[in-house]
Each structure stands twice: as structure tokens, then as C-alpha cells.
Amino acid sequence: MVTMAKVWRLSDSFHGLPRVENFVLTEEELPSLSSKDVLIGAVYLSLDPYFRVFSSGKNLPGEQVGRVLDSKSAEYPVGSLVCVHAGWRSHSVINVTKPRSYGTKVVKIVDVSGVSPSLWLGAAGMPGVTAFMAFHNKCHPKPGEVIVVSSAAGAVGSVVGQLAKLKGLTVIGIAGSNEKCQYIKDLGFDHAINYKMDDISSSLDTASPSGVDIYFDNVGGNISNTVNSKMKSHGRVLDCGSISTYNDDSASQGH
Ligand SMILES: NC(=O)C1=CN([C@@H]2O[C@H](COP(=O)(O)OP(=O)(O)OC[C@H]3O[C@@H](n4cnc5c(N)ncnc54)[C@H](OP(=O)(O)O)[C@@H]3O)[C@@H](O)[C@H]2O)C=CC1
Ligand SMILES: CCCCCC(=O)/C=C/[C@@H]1[C@@H](C/C=C\CCCC(=O)O)[C@@H](O)C[C@H]1O
């Protein structure tokens, strides 16, 4: 039986903000399975900021949670839930012995009842691991310190803020709407700044008159210029990303 995959590709490279016209939905006939191949049906697709910068040619990158629909590998029986860098596509035929883009593999994931498998693309996946490793291994947090997190309602920032609360820090989040500010307050953030409505500088002075010990930066640009001006001596700035620059084709994307 022939399997047809629906595959999102780029019809045109990005210029400035991504537009619907940049994307085209195509169809692709999949090969029959060879030894160690599995047929995966997508369950959740991940949309991450790095797509804007790392998309090459017609192909979109992207991790997905999928379910094994057919298998020539005893290690991945039909019905297994997996995470795989397959791109934005409904179905994939993948050889489980071959590494994927930048070394990733087909990762079997635990199907926890009552927990959405989409978490494996968020808090339990790459964003969550990024937050955990960057916060604990690079920020050197100490209880009682003050941390500012930009893009605080995002996949990475929302986890960083919760980890910081667990570590006993005072946590200030910066987000772009009152709803997101309420969301991060509900997560336990001590302060929430709406960068589209509030004066960031005076809000930071009010939230932490003595300044900032750690800035977990996901945004870059003017927001970070303001936060950086509030850093204490020996403060730490963790440059996780600069999403405010990704749509600026003239900016250099160095990380
Ligand atoms: N170094 C690494 O290995 C990794 C780095 N990253 C980086 O971390 C950052 C966050 O990623 P992730 O949590 O997945 O993002 P999400 O897609 O979850 O959230 C991104 C949020 O950033 C905010 N944002 C977008 N544009 C701007 C802007 N111009 N100014 C201020 N805020 C803006 C928006 O929220 P709002 O409504 O609040 O504006 C948006 O929802 C990105 O820079 C990403 O590149 C992510 C994963 C790994
Ligand atoms: C513009 C620089 C973005 C840096 C921050 C960021 O979001 C990093 C994310 C990495 C992500 C991207 C790296 C390579 C993508 C290659 C796409 C492909 O070939 O499939 C990945 O390494 C996990 C995040 O740490």
C-alpha cells in the first residue's frame, strides 16, 4: 500500500516577518519500508524560533511527536510514541539506525496517561532541557538573588522562571500581553512586566531597587539593553537567544 505524506515546505525564503505565502503544502509518495525502517505518523509538530534562521532551501526543520504506524524494527513496535526531527510532515519513513539532523535520533518516549505527549516538544523536550541546563549549569543561581527572564511566557522562559522560584530567587518576567503576564504570575513569577505597555526601566527599579543578579535573555534588542543597564556588579547574563532580531535580515545571527 502506498503512503502519501503531506509536507510543509518553503515556497520562498523568508524576508522579514514570515508570511503565509512563504509556505506551501506539498504531497510526497513514501517508499516502502526496508530493514530497520519505521513509518511514523505525526501527532504534534513543533514550531520553534530557530526555524526562521535555520530553514534552508525548501525544507523546514522541526521536531515532531509521532506514532509508529508500521515497523521493520523490533526496537520500535507499531504503536510506539517517538520524538524525531522529521520536519513539518504528516508521515515519514525513517531508518532508526541512521542519525538525523545534527545527530539526533528517533527517540522513544513514555506515553504518560493524562499527560499530553506534546510536552516532549516543550517542557520535557528541547526547550525544557535548554532552560534546565542553561539555568543550573551556566547562571550559577543562589537563593535570594534576583533574576529577570525575557520571553517569560515562552517555552524556555516559562520553565526558567519556575526553576528559579524552586531555587529561591526573586523572579521578574517580561512578556508581551497582560494575559501572558497573568500566566507567568500564575506560574509563580514574583513580578510581570508587559513590555508593550509598561516602562521596563521604572518597572525593574520598582521590582528590584538594588538591581539584577541574573538576566536570562531570550529576546535581545532594546529590551535587553534596558535590563543590562540594571545588572549588579558580578551579575550574569545568559544569552539563550535573540528572537527580536531573527526577522531582521540585516542583523548578524551569531550565537
Ligand atoms: N540556545 C538554545 O539552544 C536555544 C535557544 N532558544 C531561544 O530561546 C528564545 C525563546 O525560545 P522559545 O521559548 O522556544 O520561544 P517561544 O516560541 O515559546 O516564545 C517566543 C516568544 O518571544 C516573544 N517575542 C517574539 N518577538 C519578540 C520581540 N521582538 N520582542 C520581545 N519578545 C518577542 C513572543 O512572546 P511575547 O508575546 O511575550 O512577545 C513569543 O511568543 C528564542 O530566542 C530562541 O531562539 C530556544 C531553544 C534553544
Ligand atoms: C539564530 C540563532 C538561534 C539560536 C538560539 C536557538 O534557538 C537555538 C536552537 C537550537 C536548535 C537550532 C540549531 C540547529 C537547527 C538545525 C535545523 C536542522 O538542520 O534541522 C537545535 O540545535 C536545538 C536548539 O538548541
Short mmCIF file of C-alpha atoms and ligand atoms in Angstrom, two decimals:
data_model
loop_
_atom_site.label_atom_id
_atom_site.label_comp_id
_atom_site.label_asym_id
_atom_site.label_seq_id
_atom_site.Cartn_x
_atom_site.Cartn_y
_atom_site.Cartn_z
CA MET A 1 0.00 0.00 0.00
CA VAL A 2 1.39 3.42 -0.95
CA THR A 3 1.52 6.07 1.78
CA MET A 4 1.27 9.71 0.73
CA ALA A 5 2.77 12.29 3.08
CA LYS A 6 1.63 15.90 3.35
CA VAL A 7 4.77 18.02 3.70
CA TRP A 8 5.02 21.73 4.50
CA ARG A 9 7.87 23.34 2.57
CA LEU A 10 9.11 26.85 1.96
CA SER A 11 7.86 28.29 -1.33
CA ASP A 12 10.09 31.30 -0.87
CA SER A 13 12.84 32.17 1.56
CA PHE A 14 11.86 34.37 4.47
CA HIS A 15 12.25 38.13 4.15
CA GLY A 16 11.28 39.98 7.32
CA LEU A 17 8.29 38.59 9.18
CA PRO A 18 7.26 35.11 7.98
CA ARG A 19 4.12 35.23 5.81
CA VAL A 20 1.61 32.58 4.84
CA GLU A 21 2.92 32.90 1.27
CA ASN A 22 6.32 31.60 2.43
CA PHE A 23 4.80 28.15 2.96
CA VAL A 24 3.38 25.58 0.57
CA LEU A 25 1.74 22.26 1.40
CA THR A 26 3.01 19.51 -0.89
CA GLU A 27 2.35 15.77 -1.22
CA GLU A 28 5.04 13.11 -1.36
CA GLU A 29 4.81 9.36 -2.07
CA LEU A 30 6.73 7.48 0.61
CA PRO A 31 8.95 4.48 -0.14
CA SER A 32 8.04 1.02 1.17
CA LEU A 33 9.84 0.02 4.36
CA SER A 34 13.29 -1.55 4.20
CA SER A 35 15.13 -3.22 7.08
CA LYS A 36 15.17 -1.04 10.24
CA ASP A 37 12.72 1.42 8.72
CA VAL A 38 9.64 2.68 10.53
CA LEU A 39 6.61 4.56 9.20
CA ILE A 40 5.77 7.42 11.57
CA GLY A 41 2.51 9.37 11.66
CA ALA A 42 2.81 12.87 13.12
CA VAL A 43 0.83 13.61 16.29
CA TYR A 44 2.31 17.02 17.23
CA LEU A 45 4.60 19.33 15.23
CA SER A 46 6.90 21.80 16.98
CA LEU A 47 7.22 25.43 15.87
CA ASP A 48 10.41 26.94 17.25
CA PRO A 49 12.04 30.36 16.76
CA TYR A 50 15.13 28.81 15.18
CA PHE A 51 13.09 27.84 12.12
CA ARG A 52 13.25 31.46 10.98
CA VAL A 53 17.02 31.36 10.87
CA PHE A 54 17.89 27.74 10.09
CA SER A 55 15.44 26.96 7.30
CA SER A 56 17.47 26.09 4.21
CA GLY A 57 16.17 25.84 0.67
CA LYS A 58 12.68 24.39 0.54
CA ASN A 59 12.98 22.33 3.71
CA LEU A 60 11.62 23.34 7.06
CA PRO A 61 13.39 21.89 10.11
CA GLY A 62 11.39 20.70 13.01
CA GLU A 63 10.88 18.08 15.66
CA GLN A 64 7.64 16.18 15.99
CA VAL A 65 5.95 13.71 18.29
CA GLY A 66 4.79 10.79 16.19
CA ARG A 67 3.38 7.29 16.46
CA VAL A 68 4.87 4.24 14.72
CA LEU A 69 2.28 3.02 12.18
CA ASP A 70 4.41 0.28 10.57
CA SER A 71 7.79 -1.12 11.55
CA LYS A 72 10.73 -3.24 10.38
CA SER A 73 12.47 -2.66 13.70
CA ALA A 74 11.77 -4.77 16.78
CA GLU A 75 13.02 -1.84 18.88
CA TYR A 76 10.19 0.40 17.62
CA PRO A 77 6.99 -1.70 17.52
CA VAL A 78 3.77 -0.39 15.99
CA GLY A 79 2.07 1.99 18.42
CA SER A 80 5.32 3.35 19.91
CA LEU A 81 5.34 7.10 20.61
CA VAL A 82 8.54 8.79 19.37
CA CYS A 83 10.21 12.19 19.03
CA VAL A 84 12.02 12.73 15.73
CA HIS A 85 13.45 15.59 13.69
CA ALA A 86 11.38 14.84 10.60
CA GLY A 87 10.24 18.35 9.68
CA TRP A 88 6.65 19.51 9.27
CA ARG A 89 5.17 16.46 7.64
CA SER A 90 2.24 14.12 8.27
CA HIS A 91 4.15 10.86 7.63
CA SER A 92 7.80 9.83 7.41
CA VAL A 93 9.73 6.69 6.60
CA ILE A 94 12.82 6.74 8.80
CA ASN A 95 15.71 4.33 9.25
CA VAL A 96 16.14 4.08 13.01
CA THR A 97 19.87 3.29 12.73
CA LYS A 98 20.76 6.50 10.90
CA PRO A 99 21.32 9.74 12.90
CA ARG A 100 19.01 12.59 12.00
CA SER A 101 19.90 16.29 11.54
CA TYR A 102 22.70 17.39 13.90
CA GLY A 103 22.98 13.94 15.35
CA THR A 104 19.51 13.44 16.74
CA LYS A 105 17.87 10.00 16.61
CA VAL A 106 14.39 8.54 16.75
CA VAL A 107 13.72 8.79 20.49
CA LYS A 108 11.10 6.54 22.09
CA ILE A 109 9.02 8.50 24.58
CA VAL A 110 6.93 7.39 27.52
CA ASP A 111 3.17 7.65 26.99
CA VAL A 112 2.08 9.01 30.39
CA SER A 113 -1.70 8.73 30.87
CA GLY A 114 -3.32 12.11 31.41
CA VAL A 115 -0.23 13.98 30.14
CA SER A 116 -0.19 15.35 26.58
CA PRO A 117 2.70 13.92 24.54
CA SER A 118 3.18 17.47 23.21
CA LEU A 119 5.12 18.14 26.42
CA TRP A 120 8.00 16.25 24.78
CA LEU A 121 8.29 19.22 22.42
CA GLY A 122 8.14 21.74 25.29
CA ALA A 123 8.93 21.48 29.00
CA ALA A 124 10.00 17.82 28.73
CA GLY A 125 11.84 18.35 25.45
CA MET A 126 14.45 20.61 23.90
CA PRO A 127 13.09 23.91 25.31
CA GLY A 128 12.80 22.49 28.81
CA VAL A 129 16.26 20.93 28.68
CA THR A 130 17.63 24.23 27.38
CA ALA A 131 16.05 26.03 30.33
CA PHE A 132 17.28 23.48 32.87
CA MET A 133 20.87 23.22 31.65
CA ALA A 134 21.33 26.93 30.98
CA PHE A 135 19.81 27.98 34.31
CA HIS A 136 21.52 25.45 36.58
CA ASN A 137 24.83 24.99 34.77
CA LYS A 138 25.52 28.48 33.41
CA CYS A 139 23.63 31.04 35.56
CA HIS A 140 25.09 29.85 38.90
CA PRO A 141 21.90 30.90 40.74
CA LYS A 142 21.89 31.50 44.51
CA PRO A 143 18.81 31.69 46.76
CA GLY A 144 17.75 35.30 47.36
CA GLU A 145 19.14 36.59 44.07
CA VAL A 146 17.02 38.47 41.54
CA ILE A 147 16.56 37.04 38.03
CA VAL A 148 14.92 38.68 35.03
CA VAL A 149 13.60 36.41 32.26
CA SER A 150 12.60 37.80 28.85
CA SER A 151 10.10 35.98 26.63
CA ALA A 152 8.99 34.75 30.04
CA ALA A 153 5.74 33.12 28.85
CA GLY A 154 7.57 31.17 26.16
CA ALA A 155 8.59 27.52 26.14
CA VAL A 156 12.06 28.23 27.55
CA GLY A 157 11.37 31.30 29.70
CA SER A 158 8.34 29.84 31.50
CA VAL A 159 10.45 26.87 32.64
CA VAL A 160 13.38 29.07 33.67
CA GLY A 161 11.08 31.15 35.88
CA GLN A 162 9.68 28.09 37.63
CA LEU A 163 13.15 26.62 38.16
CA ALA A 164 14.27 29.96 39.61
CA LYS A 165 11.36 30.03 42.05
CA LEU A 166 12.22 26.48 43.15
CA LYS A 167 15.79 27.70 43.77
CA GLY A 168 14.53 30.57 45.97
CA LEU A 169 15.17 33.51 43.68
CA THR A 170 13.00 36.58 43.17
CA VAL A 171 11.74 36.19 39.59
CA ILE A 172 10.81 39.05 37.26
CA GLY A 173 9.30 38.08 33.89
CA ILE A 174 8.93 40.20 30.74
CA ALA A 175 6.14 39.29 28.32
CA GLY A 176 4.08 40.93 25.60
CA SER A 177 0.49 40.90 26.85
CA ASN A 178 -1.50 41.21 30.08
CA GLU A 179 -2.74 37.65 29.57
CA LYS A 180 0.83 36.35 29.38
CA CYS A 181 1.76 38.44 32.41
CA GLN A 182 -1.09 36.85 34.35
CA TYR A 183 0.01 33.42 33.08
CA ILE A 184 3.53 33.82 34.43
CA LYS A 185 2.24 35.22 37.73
CA ASP A 186 0.09 32.08 37.96
CA LEU A 187 3.27 30.05 37.37
CA GLY A 188 4.77 31.78 40.43
CA PHE A 189 6.76 34.67 38.96
CA ASP A 190 7.02 37.45 41.56
CA HIS A 191 6.71 40.29 39.04
CA ALA A 192 5.50 40.52 35.44
CA ILE A 193 6.30 43.38 33.06
CA ASN A 194 4.27 43.89 29.87
CA TYR A 195 6.96 45.32 27.57
CA LYS A 196 4.28 46.63 25.18
CA MET A 197 2.50 48.65 27.89
CA ASP A 198 4.86 49.23 30.84
CA ASP A 199 8.03 51.26 31.19
CA ILE A 200 10.57 48.48 31.60
CA SER A 201 13.20 50.62 33.32
CA SER A 202 10.97 52.03 36.04
CA SER A 203 9.20 48.68 36.45
CA LEU A 204 12.56 47.00 37.12
CA ASP A 205 13.54 49.77 39.57
CA THR A 206 10.29 49.15 41.46
CA ALA A 207 10.56 45.35 41.40
CA SER A 208 14.23 45.30 42.38
CA PRO A 209 15.68 48.64 43.53
CA SER A 210 19.06 47.03 44.21
CA GLY A 211 19.40 45.79 40.60
CA VAL A 212 19.51 42.42 38.84
CA ASP A 213 21.79 39.44 39.57
CA ILE A 214 20.89 37.23 36.58
CA TYR A 215 19.35 38.08 33.22
CA PHE A 216 18.13 35.08 31.23
CA ASP A 217 17.93 36.65 27.78
CA ASN A 218 15.70 35.13 25.11
CA VAL A 219 15.00 38.33 23.21
CA GLY A 220 17.95 40.69 22.70
CA GLY A 221 17.39 44.18 21.28
CA ASN A 222 16.11 47.16 23.24
CA ILE A 223 14.56 45.07 25.99
CA SER A 224 17.94 43.59 26.76
CA ASN A 225 19.67 46.96 26.55
CA THR A 226 17.36 48.14 29.34
CA VAL A 227 17.78 45.05 31.50
CA ASN A 228 21.54 45.06 31.01
CA SER A 229 21.63 48.63 32.39
CA LYS A 230 20.20 47.27 35.67
CA MET A 231 22.76 44.50 36.20
CA LYS A 232 24.62 44.41 39.52
CA SER A 233 28.40 44.07 39.64
CA HIS A 234 29.29 40.40 39.00
CA GLY A 235 25.80 39.85 37.61
CA ARG A 236 25.38 37.12 34.98
CA VAL A 237 23.69 37.48 31.56
CA LEU A 238 22.75 34.18 29.88
CA ASP A 239 22.36 34.76 26.14
CA CYS A 240 19.90 32.00 25.21
CA GLY A 241 18.56 33.71 22.09
CA SER A 242 17.59 36.99 20.50
CA ILE A 243 14.19 36.48 18.93
CA SER A 244 13.72 40.22 18.46
CA THR A 245 16.39 40.08 15.75
CA TYR A 246 15.51 36.96 13.77
CA ASN A 247 13.21 38.74 11.34
CA ASP A 248 15.79 41.46 10.74
CA ASP A 249 17.62 40.08 7.71
CA SER A 250 20.32 42.72 8.07
CA ALA A 251 21.23 41.62 11.64
CA SER A 252 24.07 39.09 12.02
CA GLN A 253 22.75 35.87 13.60
CA GLY A 254 25.60 34.87 15.77
CA HIS A 255 25.10 32.51 18.74
N1 LIG B 1 20.32 28.33 22.75
C1 LIG B 1 19.48 27.33 22.56
O1 LIG B 1 19.86 26.17 22.47
C2 LIG B 1 18.02 27.64 22.44
C3 LIG B 1 17.61 28.94 22.32
N2 LIG B 1 16.31 29.25 22.21
C4 LIG B 1 15.95 30.66 22.12
O2 LIG B 1 15.16 31.00 23.23
C5 LIG B 1 14.23 32.02 22.87
C6 LIG B 1 12.83 31.59 23.24
O3 LIG B 1 12.53 30.37 22.57
P1 LIG B 1 11.13 29.65 22.89
O4 LIG B 1 10.88 29.71 24.36
O5 LIG B 1 11.12 28.37 22.16
O6 LIG B 1 10.13 30.68 22.20
P2 LIG B 1 8.53 30.63 22.08
O7 LIG B 1 8.24 30.44 20.63
O8 LIG B 1 7.95 29.73 23.11
O9 LIG B 1 8.14 32.11 22.50
C7 LIG B 1 8.73 33.17 21.78
C8 LIG B 1 8.12 34.45 22.33
O10 LIG B 1 9.06 35.51 22.20
C9 LIG B 1 8.33 36.72 22.23
N3 LIG B 1 8.82 37.63 21.20
C10 LIG B 1 8.77 37.47 19.87
N4 LIG B 1 9.29 38.55 19.25
C11 LIG B 1 9.66 39.40 20.23
C12 LIG B 1 10.23 40.71 20.25
N5 LIG B 1 10.54 41.34 19.10
N6 LIG B 1 10.46 41.30 21.44
C13 LIG B 1 10.15 40.67 22.60
N7 LIG B 1 9.62 39.42 22.67
C14 LIG B 1 9.36 38.83 21.48
C15 LIG B 1 6.84 36.37 21.96
O11 LIG B 1 6.13 36.46 23.18
P3 LIG B 1 5.54 37.87 23.69
O12 LIG B 1 4.09 37.84 23.37
O13 LIG B 1 5.83 37.88 25.15
O14 LIG B 1 6.24 38.96 22.92
C16 LIG B 1 6.91 34.92 21.52
O15 LIG B 1 5.76 34.21 21.86
C17 LIG B 1 14.43 32.27 21.39
O16 LIG B 1 15.31 33.37 21.23
C18 LIG B 1 15.11 31.00 20.91
O17 LIG B 1 15.90 31.24 19.77
C19 LIG B 1 15.31 28.29 22.26
C20 LIG B 1 15.68 26.95 22.38
C21 LIG B 1 17.05 26.53 22.43
C1 LIG B 2 19.52 32.33 15.30
C2 LIG B 2 20.18 31.57 16.32
C3 LIG B 2 19.22 30.80 17.21
C4 LIG B 2 19.97 30.37 18.42
C5 LIG B 2 19.05 30.04 19.51
C6 LIG B 2 18.20 28.83 19.19
O1 LIG B 2 17.01 28.94 19.04
C7 LIG B 2 18.89 27.55 19.07
C8 LIG B 2 18.15 26.45 18.93
C9 LIG B 2 18.79 25.12 18.82
C10 LIG B 2 18.34 24.38 17.60
C11 LIG B 2 18.83 25.01 16.34
C12 LIG B 2 20.10 24.51 15.77
C13 LIG B 2 20.14 23.96 14.56
C14 LIG B 2 18.92 23.80 13.73
C15 LIG B 2 19.24 22.92 12.55
C16 LIG B 2 17.98 22.67 11.78
C17 LIG B 2 18.07 21.39 11.02
O2 LIG B 2 19.07 21.24 10.31
O3 LIG B 2 17.18 20.56 11.21
C18 LIG B 2 18.71 22.98 17.95
O4 LIG B 2 20.10 22.81 17.97
C19 LIG B 2 18.16 22.84 19.34
C20 LIG B 2 18.31 24.21 19.94
O5 LIG B 2 19.29 24.13 20.94
#
